[in-house]
Amino acid sequence: MATLHKILVVEDDPDIQAIVRLALELTGGYTVEVCATGYEAIERAPMFAPDMILLDVMMPGIDGPDTLHALRALPQLGNTPIIFLTARVQPHDLERYRALGVRDVIAKPFNPMSLAQTLQTMWSTYDRATDA
Amino acid sequence: MIEPPMRDPLKDAQLRQGIAQIRQRYLEQLPAMLATITEAWQALVEHGWEETPARTLYQKLHSLAGTGATLGLDIISSHASDWEHRLIVLLDAHQTPSTAELIAMGVCYGRLQQAYLHRSADTAAGDEADNDNDPPIAPEADLSLISPPDATDAPDGKATPLVLPPALAEPDNRRVYLFADDLDMVQELVPQLGYFGYLARCFDDLNDLLRAVQRGVPVAIVRDIRTLRHSPDASLHGPSSTPVIPTMFLAEQGEFALRLEAVRAGGQAYFTYPVDVGTLVDRLDDLTVRRQPEPYRILIIEDDPHAIQIYTTVLQSAGMVTESLTDPLQVMRPLVEFNPDLILMDVYMPGCTGLEVAAVIRQQEAFVGVPIVFLSAEKRLDRQLTAMHQGGDDFLHKSISDDHLISAVSSRAQRSRALRASMSRDGLTGLLNHTSTKEHLERELRIAQRRSGQFVFALIDLDHFKQVNDTYGHSTGDRVLKSLARLLQQRLRRTDLVGRYGGEEFAVIMLDTDGTHAAQVLNDVREKFARFRQRADQYEFAVTLSCGVACYPVYGDADVLSRAADNALYRAKRNGRNQVVLATDPLTDLLP
């Protein structure tokens, strides 16, 4: 059974970057790679080979959905679970994210204290789904 | 299935501390961030709506809303979020906002500014902000741009209750509006209130007053009771969720019928001419002064560094200041210098037990009042009782949850501080009393010696105070003392210490300051105090003060320092009083 080990975080806000990195590294023990833009993520993701991607929706340059499409097109990342990090969580937004193939959504503001645990729980459900 | 990772209290505590640091950094950047938002908004209002700058504004707000809330700045974040949603609707539809939408966004802007001002008051604890600096006030000009045109001008000249834009319904803690038909009646109050940090403005026209209120809500309106005759309905209401602006009345006489009229018009206070500014300021202070309490200081004595780290991060995350000690034999220094509100102590430590340390602490008069809370894995009741008997105030089990630890410590620290304040304060002025002023002087001296720091000790004495008491009576004398106490508290920094040293003598300890700068600040206080008009019945008079200033390390110990300040004060008196003298020459200043 695969273990959640490496997480790629794509987020333009430096403070959120710092919080997510701290929370995931410290309380989750994960290896975290942070990218500030979608371009950076597309460039660095294949080398890093993350188990999971946490992707901000609203970013300058290419936004979350466009980044998602580009990442999905990369052969190594076709099945990597992608989770959106966003403040826009109206039902119609969620509908749209689901249509894009997003596995889960973490709403901003989030609780940094439980972020690692939340991702771990999400991961274990994907794992079971894959096993089944 | 993989089990979720076990929670590790140390890592949680480290994470909390890390988040607190990120939050602190974020707060430091917040003014600059809000300035860019202000700039973007002003550009939109002044140069007309354009989609590109509007989108830039949207992105800034979006980031503020998301990051702010994650870092616990809920109010700021929610106002940013409201505004952001209005903007995105317009941007998604490629629409230009209507006037109503512009006003609504102006309200969002005002709310955000107000939330920030209040936020900064909340987080400014312990900063070095000088009271002379006015807090940033949202610029009036850009708010007027989006105010509804003259909503207050009723056609029949009768004032209608004014509905304030909710954004502006938070009062500005320094603004006071004075309203009278004859401006001469109130104009003289403006400089007098100014000495106590209030910005007073006079109005003789109701509509002008209403317009001013629209732009900035004052902490109170002080009005001549005769204005009720032509403007009876002018009680100034905010929207239903916000209170009416407090109103105080001024009148020629104190007769019952007039007082009743004032009460019926919602008056919260009533003063007769000539107005006693001291009492008026007292009432304004009641409405405004919410002094940020200093954080509780907790001394942790525990031999296990791992446990220290956990308690430290937990207590610091709740805003307390901690100092820790692994060797209980070293307890005396932090006890004196750190002056804890509470001691959190392990029962079992190598060298000596916590119970013994408690007994030693309790042997000293000055520390009898400091609560000692024991932490131990001990579950046996008889041991707990022994601990209490030996001077412990409470016994907490080491497996205590973070929240329980925080509440147990803060509630005891709060009580201990209240108790000690009542023992260390002067009853009339609320300043430190003589004994505690001297204790503070000793403490600051030890800290400055160790850190090679500098600070100032000054003595202030009212000139010819005996004459005031003899001529106008002791209650007037007391009011003079209170007015100086209030002025000193208002004009000095919050970190400075002010004490009543004797009958009409005051002492000031100004930290991290040199003698020259302190003398300038105190000279400013002297000038303001001399201009302040004291009242006794129908009489009006001024009282002056003399002041002697001495600086550590020019003068190297507590005794020498206070003698130098005293000699400088003596020289100020001898040179004709009403002046500040700085002691500069250790050789001659200390001669008797």
XYZ file of C-alpha atoms in Angstrom:
724
model
C 0.000 0.000 0.000
C 1.466 3.324 -1.039
C 2.264 5.911 1.577
C 1.707 9.616 1.152
C 5.177 11.028 1.109
C 5.701 13.906 -1.327
C 3.322 16.817 -1.779
C 3.602 19.553 -4.370
C 2.090 22.857 -3.279
C 1.245 25.485 -5.890
C 0.346 28.797 -4.292
C 1.272 32.380 -5.100
C 0.807 33.942 -1.667
C 4.074 33.748 0.289
C 2.346 33.659 3.690
C 0.061 30.803 2.720
C 3.092 29.049 1.218
C 4.896 29.364 4.543
C 1.945 28.122 6.577
C 1.251 25.141 4.322
C 4.887 24.147 4.220
C 5.239 24.416 7.986
C 2.050 22.491 8.665
C 2.792 19.676 6.226
C 6.458 19.264 7.051
C 6.170 19.625 10.791
C 2.978 17.852 11.738
C 2.657 15.592 8.693
C 6.318 14.738 8.189
C 5.838 15.051 4.433
C 8.366 16.201 1.870
C 7.012 19.420 0.436
C 7.912 21.290 -2.733
C 6.418 24.745 -3.143
C 5.866 26.497 -6.470
C 4.690 30.094 -6.689
C 3.164 29.874 -10.170
C 1.526 27.357 -12.455
C 4.492 27.573 -14.867
C 6.892 26.669 -12.111
C 4.717 23.715 -11.133
C 4.603 22.356 -14.687
C 8.352 22.678 -14.928
C 9.243 21.095 -11.602
C 6.504 18.523 -11.059
C 7.926 15.732 -13.277
C 11.272 15.778 -11.480
C 9.697 15.950 -8.012
C 7.121 13.250 -8.820
C 4.651 14.139 -6.080
C 2.147 11.726 -4.584
C -0.363 14.545 -4.280
C -0.734 18.120 -5.538
C -2.276 20.982 -3.591
C -3.213 23.655 -6.105
C -4.373 27.230 -5.535
C -7.215 28.178 -7.906
C -6.708 31.898 -8.292
C -3.191 32.779 -9.282
C -1.765 35.429 -11.566
C -0.525 34.075 -14.899
C -2.092 30.683 -15.482
C -4.711 29.858 -12.907
C -5.454 26.602 -11.081
C -7.680 24.967 -13.717
C -5.219 25.712 -16.544
C -2.341 24.416 -14.448
C -4.364 21.298 -13.754
C -4.855 20.635 -17.457
C -1.173 21.102 -18.151
C -0.158 18.808 -15.288
C -2.596 16.139 -16.385
C -1.021 16.160 -19.822
C 2.313 15.132 -18.339
C 2.659 11.336 -18.555
C 3.965 10.821 -14.997
C 1.200 12.892 -13.442
C -1.878 11.586 -15.197
C -3.276 9.982 -12.035
C -1.755 12.058 -9.276
C -4.566 13.284 -7.008
C -4.982 17.049 -7.310
C -6.637 18.995 -4.530
C -7.776 22.568 -4.969
C -7.053 25.177 -2.337
C -9.597 27.944 -2.788
C -11.836 30.505 -1.176
C -14.482 30.036 -3.871
C -16.522 27.089 -2.679
C -20.078 27.893 -3.762
C -21.988 24.813 -4.995
C -21.572 25.878 -8.617
C -17.824 26.324 -8.089
C -17.563 22.820 -6.619
C -19.536 21.463 -9.550
C -17.038 23.041 -11.905
C -14.023 21.687 -10.002
C -15.470 18.194 -10.011
C -15.974 18.385 -13.771
C -12.276 19.209 -14.086
C -11.374 15.987 -12.300
C -10.362 17.520 -8.995
C -10.339 14.916 -6.227
C -11.063 17.190 -3.288
C -11.211 20.811 -2.257
C -9.737 22.510 0.784
C -11.539 25.748 1.497
C -9.684 28.909 2.415
C -9.412 29.907 5.169
C -8.222 26.541 6.385
C -7.083 25.408 9.792
C -3.305 24.911 9.610
C -3.379 22.744 12.730
C -5.364 20.019 11.006
C -4.196 20.421 7.398
C -1.781 17.474 7.472
C -4.403 15.242 9.014
C -6.993 16.287 6.435
C -4.681 15.450 3.552
C -3.777 12.132 5.145
C -7.448 11.234 5.505
C -8.118 12.178 1.886
C -5.138 10.101 0.801
C -6.332 7.023 2.632
C -9.714 7.175 0.897
C -8.049 7.420 -2.543
C -5.856 4.535 -1.622
C -8.813 2.369 -0.721
C -10.641 3.409 -3.843
C -7.624 2.409 -5.939
C -7.281 -0.914 -4.134
C -10.917 -1.743 -4.588
C -5.996 1.584 5.608
C -3.363 3.883 7.008
C -4.139 5.275 10.426
C -3.996 9.052 10.589
C -0.749 10.125 12.231
C -0.867 10.484 16.004
C -0.933 14.070 17.217
C 2.326 15.088 18.782
C 1.831 17.902 21.307
C 5.352 19.245 20.833
C 4.972 19.443 17.068
C 1.563 21.043 17.445
C 3.085 23.596 19.773
C 5.929 24.261 17.351
C 3.446 24.665 14.529
C 1.455 27.144 16.611
C 4.582 29.098 17.314
C 5.556 29.060 13.659
C 2.115 30.311 12.670
C 2.367 33.030 15.305
C 5.618 34.185 13.726
C 4.128 34.210 10.224
C 1.163 36.130 11.610
C 3.453 38.676 13.222
C 5.293 39.195 9.960
C 1.990 39.482 8.154
C 0.763 42.124 10.596
C 3.913 44.108 9.990
C 3.243 44.065 6.256
C -0.443 44.841 6.641
C -0.181 48.658 6.622
C 1.698 48.572 3.318
C -0.834 46.137 1.885
C -3.741 48.346 2.943
C -1.975 51.362 1.486
C -1.854 49.676 -1.924
C -5.556 48.854 -1.592
C -6.322 52.475 -0.687
C -4.288 53.660 -3.646
C -6.007 51.284 -6.061
C -9.439 52.260 -4.747
C -8.723 55.991 -4.888
C -7.514 55.645 -8.462
C -10.755 53.913 -9.418
C -12.896 56.551 -7.749
C -10.941 59.514 -9.059
C -10.094 58.400 -12.592
C -13.214 56.420 -13.309
C -13.863 52.710 -13.550
C -11.487 50.586 -15.563
C -11.367 46.848 -15.578
C -7.625 46.277 -15.310
C -7.018 48.283 -12.118
C -10.283 46.885 -10.720
C -8.936 43.379 -11.280
C -5.685 44.302 -9.555
C -7.695 45.561 -6.604
C -9.680 42.326 -6.642
C -6.506 40.239 -6.484
C -5.198 42.206 -3.514
C -8.486 41.794 -1.676
C -8.645 38.127 -2.531
C -5.233 37.540 -1.046
C -6.089 39.583 2.050
C -9.333 37.657 2.540
C -7.755 34.212 2.221
C -4.500 34.747 4.068
C -5.961 37.023 6.722
C -8.552 34.476 7.803
C -6.074 31.623 7.825
C -3.946 33.694 10.185
C -6.894 34.494 12.447
C -7.563 38.075 11.271
C -11.216 37.215 10.874
C -12.744 40.686 10.834
C -10.329 42.203 8.349
C -10.630 39.130 6.229
C -14.427 39.144 6.206
C -14.573 42.800 5.115
C -12.033 42.119 2.380
C -14.103 39.142 1.352
C -17.356 41.179 1.155
C -15.675 43.711 -1.051
C -13.999 41.059 -3.166
C -17.357 39.406 -3.876
C -18.905 42.682 -5.011
C -15.972 43.259 -7.325
C -15.941 39.808 -8.859
C -19.628 40.026 -9.748
C -18.908 43.239 -11.664
C -15.752 41.889 -13.257
C -17.334 38.603 -14.328
C -20.184 40.529 -15.970
C -17.807 43.193 -17.405
C -20.020 45.844 -15.855
C -19.350 49.345 -14.644
C -20.647 49.824 -11.106
C -23.714 51.962 -10.446
C -23.524 54.792 -7.923
C -25.161 52.538 -5.349
C -22.542 49.879 -5.940
C -19.764 52.425 -5.647
C -21.196 53.568 -2.329
C -21.455 49.987 -1.141
C -17.818 49.416 -2.033
C -16.888 52.663 -0.302
C -18.539 51.249 2.782
C -16.457 48.089 2.400
C -13.371 50.252 2.201
C -14.320 52.166 5.347
C -15.017 48.952 7.218
C -11.702 47.520 6.229
C -9.885 50.626 7.431
C -11.762 50.581 10.724
C -11.137 46.874 11.205
C -7.464 47.545 10.661
C -7.391 50.447 13.137
C -8.990 48.265 15.776
C -6.813 45.352 14.838
C -3.727 47.487 15.269
C -4.954 48.584 18.682
C -5.279 44.940 19.609
C -1.864 43.952 18.488
C 0.067 47.047 19.533
C 0.717 45.709 23.031
C 4.211 46.465 24.124
C 5.142 48.511 21.110
C 6.967 51.738 21.437
C 4.324 53.878 19.799
C 4.615 57.444 20.952
C 1.346 58.900 22.100
C 2.078 62.041 20.150
C 1.572 60.204 16.909
C -2.020 60.322 15.845
C -3.367 56.977 14.742
C -3.837 56.698 11.016
C -7.280 57.940 10.115
C -8.966 57.007 6.895
C -8.592 60.056 4.684
C -11.750 62.099 4.663
C -11.506 63.249 1.085
C -11.991 59.909 -0.581
C -14.853 58.985 1.717
C -16.696 62.172 0.864
C -16.417 61.225 -2.768
C -18.742 58.366 -2.204
C -21.020 59.809 0.451
C -24.605 60.295 -0.624
C -25.061 63.955 -1.556
C -26.343 65.994 1.365
C -28.637 63.358 2.779
C -28.857 65.437 5.909
C -30.339 68.589 4.493
C -34.038 68.325 5.207
C -36.121 70.880 3.250
C -37.887 72.364 6.272
C -34.628 72.938 8.068
C -35.588 70.404 10.670
C -32.986 67.794 11.225
C -33.874 64.244 10.462
C -32.126 61.460 12.312
C -28.949 60.798 10.481
C -28.283 57.310 9.293
C -24.597 56.723 9.251
C -22.978 54.538 6.677
C -22.215 51.467 8.775
C -18.595 51.582 7.733
C -18.145 54.833 9.580
C -20.157 53.953 12.622
C -17.068 53.052 14.599
C -16.062 56.117 16.549
C -12.646 57.663 16.319
C -11.318 57.592 19.841
C -9.869 61.074 19.776
C -12.492 63.156 18.002
C -14.933 65.260 19.998
C -17.513 67.597 18.423
C -18.641 70.697 20.308
C -21.965 72.240 19.317
C -23.250 75.641 20.476
C -25.035 78.639 18.964
C -22.402 80.905 20.370
C -19.012 79.487 19.500
C -17.380 81.576 22.212
C -19.011 79.306 24.747
C -17.103 76.233 23.597
C -14.089 77.418 21.656
C -11.905 77.689 24.716
C -12.402 73.978 25.362
C -10.578 73.031 22.154
C -7.001 73.636 23.326
C -7.835 72.382 26.817
C -9.104 69.065 25.443
C -6.123 69.007 23.116
C -3.744 68.734 26.077
C -5.388 65.413 26.873
C -5.127 64.115 23.350
C -8.669 64.892 22.141
C -9.197 66.589 18.785
C -12.137 68.895 19.373
C -14.000 70.753 16.614
C -16.647 73.432 17.119
C -19.922 73.759 15.207
C -22.647 76.365 15.351
C -24.665 74.901 12.522
C -26.422 71.572 12.835
C -26.000 70.623 9.199
C -22.288 71.213 9.357
C -22.149 69.007 12.398
C -24.144 66.275 10.680
C -21.918 66.375 7.660
C -18.860 66.108 9.845
C -20.352 63.114 11.619
C -20.951 61.525 8.250
C -17.225 61.703 7.573
C -15.982 60.614 10.938
C -17.880 59.532 14.021
C -16.680 61.329 17.144
C -16.382 59.652 20.488
C -18.917 62.116 21.850
C -20.836 65.270 21.028
C -20.746 67.960 23.672
C -23.539 70.470 23.069
C -24.921 73.568 24.681
C -28.374 72.752 25.995
C -29.830 75.793 24.207
C -29.235 74.066 20.866
C -32.093 71.749 21.815
C -34.517 74.609 21.177
C -33.966 74.676 17.444
C -32.597 71.194 16.873
C -34.560 68.909 19.154
C -34.420 65.834 16.944
C -30.791 65.856 16.301
C -29.945 62.844 18.331
C -27.473 61.178 16.108
C -28.392 57.639 15.391
C -26.348 55.090 13.627
C -28.029 52.176 11.905
C -29.980 49.981 14.296
C -26.976 47.827 15.065
C -24.837 50.745 16.185
C -25.390 52.860 19.264
C -26.311 56.511 19.315
C -23.287 58.772 19.583
C -22.904 59.683 23.271
C -24.041 63.226 23.945
C -23.126 65.470 26.850
C -24.756 68.790 27.662
C -23.437 72.146 28.775
C -25.668 74.634 30.562
C -25.539 77.900 32.457
C -27.360 76.459 35.436
C -27.773 73.137 37.089
C -31.479 73.418 37.797
C -33.581 70.310 37.762
C -35.792 71.172 34.769
C -32.790 71.687 32.520
C -31.100 68.528 33.741
C -34.290 66.628 33.043
C -34.404 68.088 29.559
C -30.836 66.909 29.019
C -31.642 63.404 30.268
C -34.673 63.224 27.963
C -32.529 64.226 25.031
C -30.253 61.281 25.782
C -27.538 63.241 27.589
C -25.005 61.065 29.352
C -23.457 63.895 31.335
C -24.276 67.437 32.299
C -21.810 70.227 32.986
C -22.329 73.815 33.994
C -20.264 76.723 32.699
C -17.426 77.310 33.286
C -16.753 73.741 32.313
C -14.368 71.798 34.497
C -12.193 70.237 31.818
C -10.829 67.622 34.219
C -14.281 66.167 34.815
C -15.173 66.381 31.133
C -11.989 64.513 30.215
C -12.795 61.906 32.885
C -16.111 61.246 31.185
C -14.549 61.128 27.725
C -11.905 58.743 29.038
C -14.656 56.509 30.401
C -15.982 56.241 26.872
C -12.664 55.733 25.182
C -9.902 54.376 27.301
C -9.597 50.690 26.892
C -6.032 50.216 27.842
C -4.577 47.091 26.444
C -3.588 44.967 29.421
C 0.028 43.973 29.506
C 0.527 40.284 28.735
C 0.820 38.021 31.765
C 4.365 37.120 32.733
C 4.796 33.466 33.634
C 7.956 32.000 35.137
C 8.375 28.298 34.349
C 10.644 26.271 36.640
C 11.142 22.784 35.293
C 14.216 20.590 34.837
C 13.042 18.923 31.630
C 13.803 21.180 28.613
C 11.300 19.293 26.480
C 8.499 20.083 28.944
C 9.647 23.719 29.127
C 9.370 23.984 25.379
C 5.814 22.674 25.408
C 4.619 24.975 28.212
C 6.424 27.924 26.646
C 4.873 27.509 23.239
C 1.410 26.824 24.633
C 1.432 29.857 26.932
C 3.030 32.108 24.330
C 0.433 31.073 21.790
C -2.135 32.492 24.238
C -0.279 35.816 24.288
C 1.590 35.373 27.570
C 5.239 36.187 28.110
C 7.335 33.428 29.622
C 10.742 32.987 31.112
C 12.055 29.574 32.023
C 14.524 28.157 34.436
C 15.926 24.629 34.571
C 17.918 25.160 37.752
C 15.638 26.028 40.685
C 18.601 27.396 42.655
C 18.739 30.343 40.223
C 15.223 31.496 40.999
C 16.068 34.783 42.692
C 17.179 36.756 39.637
C 14.102 36.138 37.432
C 11.887 36.617 40.451
C 13.146 40.168 40.876
C 13.823 41.153 37.276
C 11.102 39.331 35.398
C 8.555 40.005 38.134
C 6.262 37.138 37.190
C 2.490 37.255 37.644
C 2.576 33.533 38.251
C 5.115 30.743 38.748
C 4.547 27.385 37.102
C 6.764 24.829 38.771
C 7.580 21.151 38.592
C 7.364 19.370 41.934
C 10.254 16.964 41.446
C 13.535 18.436 40.329
C 17.147 17.528 41.056
C 18.893 19.676 43.659
C 15.798 20.725 45.534
C 12.101 20.027 45.180
C 9.517 22.490 43.971
C 7.995 22.480 47.437
C 11.253 23.725 48.922
C 11.590 26.417 46.281
C 8.046 27.564 47.047
C 8.852 27.777 50.738
C 11.944 29.891 49.987
C 9.940 32.235 47.745
C 7.244 32.609 50.381
C 9.794 33.601 53.014
C 10.221 36.898 51.214
C 7.674 39.585 51.860
C 7.703 40.963 48.304
C 6.729 37.631 46.737
C 4.086 36.383 49.135
C 1.405 37.375 46.650
C 2.768 35.609 43.556
C 0.727 32.486 42.869
C 2.681 29.270 42.523
C 1.110 26.485 40.508
C 2.681 23.048 40.687
C 2.865 20.717 37.748
C 3.425 17.104 38.431
C 2.600 13.583 37.379
C 1.611 13.085 41.030
C -1.898 11.744 41.445
C -1.826 11.070 45.178
C -4.048 13.451 47.027
C -1.927 13.616 50.198
C 1.094 14.755 48.197
C -1.018 17.374 46.474
C -2.224 18.646 49.823
C 1.341 18.848 51.111
C 2.220 20.909 48.065
C -0.606 23.331 48.763
C 0.380 23.566 52.383
C 3.899 24.579 51.462
C 2.813 27.659 49.626
C 1.502 26.277 46.369
C -1.766 27.731 45.140
C -2.778 24.958 42.861
C -1.791 21.608 41.547
C -2.082 20.696 37.883
C -1.505 17.305 36.432
C 1.138 17.089 33.704
C -1.255 15.469 31.294
C -3.335 18.674 31.299
C -4.668 19.773 27.903
C -3.339 22.947 26.277
C -6.602 24.810 26.683
C -6.943 23.841 30.324
C -3.371 24.925 31.036
C -3.975 28.287 29.385
C -7.193 28.947 31.278
C -5.827 27.725 34.628
C -2.753 29.917 34.318
C -4.437 33.030 32.931
C -7.282 33.109 35.462
C -4.848 32.869 38.388
C -2.459 35.383 36.862
C -5.348 37.786 36.369
C -6.417 37.567 40.017
C -2.888 37.885 41.275
C -2.316 40.954 39.149
C -5.510 42.630 40.344
C -4.574 41.940 43.948
C -1.048 43.186 43.540
C -2.244 46.281 41.661
C -4.398 47.245 44.616
C -1.348 46.944 46.864
C 1.038 48.807 44.572
C -1.124 51.708 43.354
C -1.851 55.110 44.775
C -5.525 55.405 45.611
C -6.105 58.945 44.348
C -4.279 58.913 41.024
C -4.047 55.210 40.221
C -0.304 55.642 39.636
C 2.326 53.410 41.235
C 2.826 54.249 44.886
C 6.134 55.226 46.454
C 7.199 51.697 47.423
C 6.412 50.105 44.109
C 8.014 52.996 42.202
C 11.234 52.319 44.091
C 10.913 48.591 43.426
C 10.525 49.320 39.721
C 13.554 51.601 39.812
C 15.684 48.826 41.368
C 14.414 46.351 38.817
C 15.057 48.563 35.790
C 18.489 49.370 37.112
C 19.444 45.707 37.377
C 18.146 45.022 33.881
C 19.963 48.031 32.427
C 23.192 47.054 34.186
C 23.074 43.578 32.753
C 22.143 44.662 29.244
C 24.253 47.832 29.192
C 21.035 49.740 28.595
C 20.033 53.251 29.528
C 16.975 54.774 31.142
C 15.844 57.938 32.850
C 14.574 58.654 36.316
C 12.795 61.974 36.773
C 11.168 63.675 39.728
C 8.357 66.173 39.227
C 7.065 68.512 41.887
C 4.114 70.880 41.603
C 5.034 74.519 42.228
C 3.411 76.292 45.183
C 1.012 73.438 45.686
C 0.458 74.274 49.327
C -1.072 77.572 48.211
C -3.515 75.726 45.964
C -4.670 73.593 48.874
C -4.832 76.559 51.229
C -6.688 78.812 48.800
C -9.092 76.437 47.075
C -9.304 73.483 49.433
C -8.044 69.938 49.319
C -10.615 68.599 46.885
C -9.402 71.112 44.307
C -5.827 70.134 45.153
C -6.705 66.495 44.565
C -8.129 67.369 41.166
C -4.911 69.171 40.242
C -2.932 66.062 41.208
C -5.239 63.898 39.134
C -4.932 66.185 36.136
C -1.141 65.890 36.187
C -1.377 62.119 36.656
C -3.669 61.897 33.637
C -1.478 64.140 31.529
C 1.640 62.103 32.341
C -0.112 58.869 31.443
C -1.340 60.339 28.194
C 1.860 61.976 27.053
C 4.343 59.266 28.001
C 4.719 55.905 26.337
C 2.926 52.906 27.717
C 6.234 51.314 28.607
C 7.181 54.267 30.808
C 6.373 54.028 34.495
C 4.693 56.836 36.387
C 4.428 56.911 40.162
C 3.160 59.252 42.836
C 6.254 59.634 44.922
C 4.949 61.797 47.705
C 2.244 64.410 48.361
C 2.710 66.558 45.277
C 5.778 64.757 43.956
C 5.714 62.382 40.996
C 8.365 60.032 39.659
C 8.792 58.882 36.086
C 10.930 56.020 34.778
C 11.450 56.213 31.029
C 13.019 53.123 29.512
C 15.568 53.022 26.684
C 15.815 56.781 26.594
C 18.643 59.232 27.110
C 18.483 62.264 29.372
C 18.236 64.870 26.615
C 15.298 63.246 24.887
C 13.512 62.578 28.178
C 14.015 66.205 29.202
C 12.418 67.327 25.924
C 9.407 65.080 26.436
C 8.984 66.193 30.038
C 9.381 69.812 29.024
C 6.510 69.320 26.606
C 4.437 67.942 29.496
C 5.471 70.945 31.601
C 4.309 73.407 28.911
C 0.999 71.654 28.416
C 0.351 71.436 32.130
C 1.129 75.138 32.634
C -1.360 76.059 29.913
C -4.038 73.858 31.397
C -6.613 75.917 33.297
C -7.576 74.499 36.647
C -10.931 75.425 38.113
C -12.331 75.838 41.574
C -15.904 77.074 41.652
C -15.785 80.367 39.769
C -12.018 80.734 39.964
C -9.610 79.791 37.282
C -5.921 79.322 37.819
C -2.893 77.567 36.408
C -0.378 75.398 38.222
C 3.169 74.869 37.046
C 5.633 72.104 37.724
C 9.364 71.731 38.171
C 11.248 68.657 37.127
C 14.661 67.109 37.670
C 15.936 64.474 35.249
C 18.796 62.013 35.700
C 19.938 59.271 33.387
C 21.467 55.852 33.937
C 24.377 55.116 33.302
C 25.534 58.705 33.888
C 24.458 57.996 37.449
C 25.194 54.413 38.296
C 22.973 53.190 41.116
C 19.462 53.700 42.387
C 20.484 55.861 45.278
C 22.776 58.102 43.232
C 20.230 58.301 40.432
C 17.398 59.472 42.657
C 19.709 61.863 44.490
C 20.823 63.361 41.148
C 17.197 63.760 40.022
C 16.342 65.315 43.363
C 19.239 67.779 43.149
C 18.272 68.705 39.588
C 14.711 69.273 40.794
C 16.059 71.480 43.558
C 17.974 73.517 40.988
C 14.838 73.880 38.875
C 13.032 75.242 41.910
C 15.872 77.567 42.839
C 16.143 78.899 39.265
C 12.578 80.145 39.431
C 10.435 76.981 39.095
C 8.330 75.971 36.038
C 11.268 74.315 34.314
C 12.979 71.005 33.614
C 16.610 70.558 34.616
C 18.763 67.700 33.389
C 21.503 66.467 35.691
C 24.627 66.196 33.553
C 27.625 66.398 35.789
C 28.067 63.561 38.277
C 30.791 65.453 40.130
C 28.897 68.592 41.023
C 25.331 67.309 40.840
C 25.783 65.007 43.755
C 27.179 67.580 46.100
C 24.701 68.277 48.845
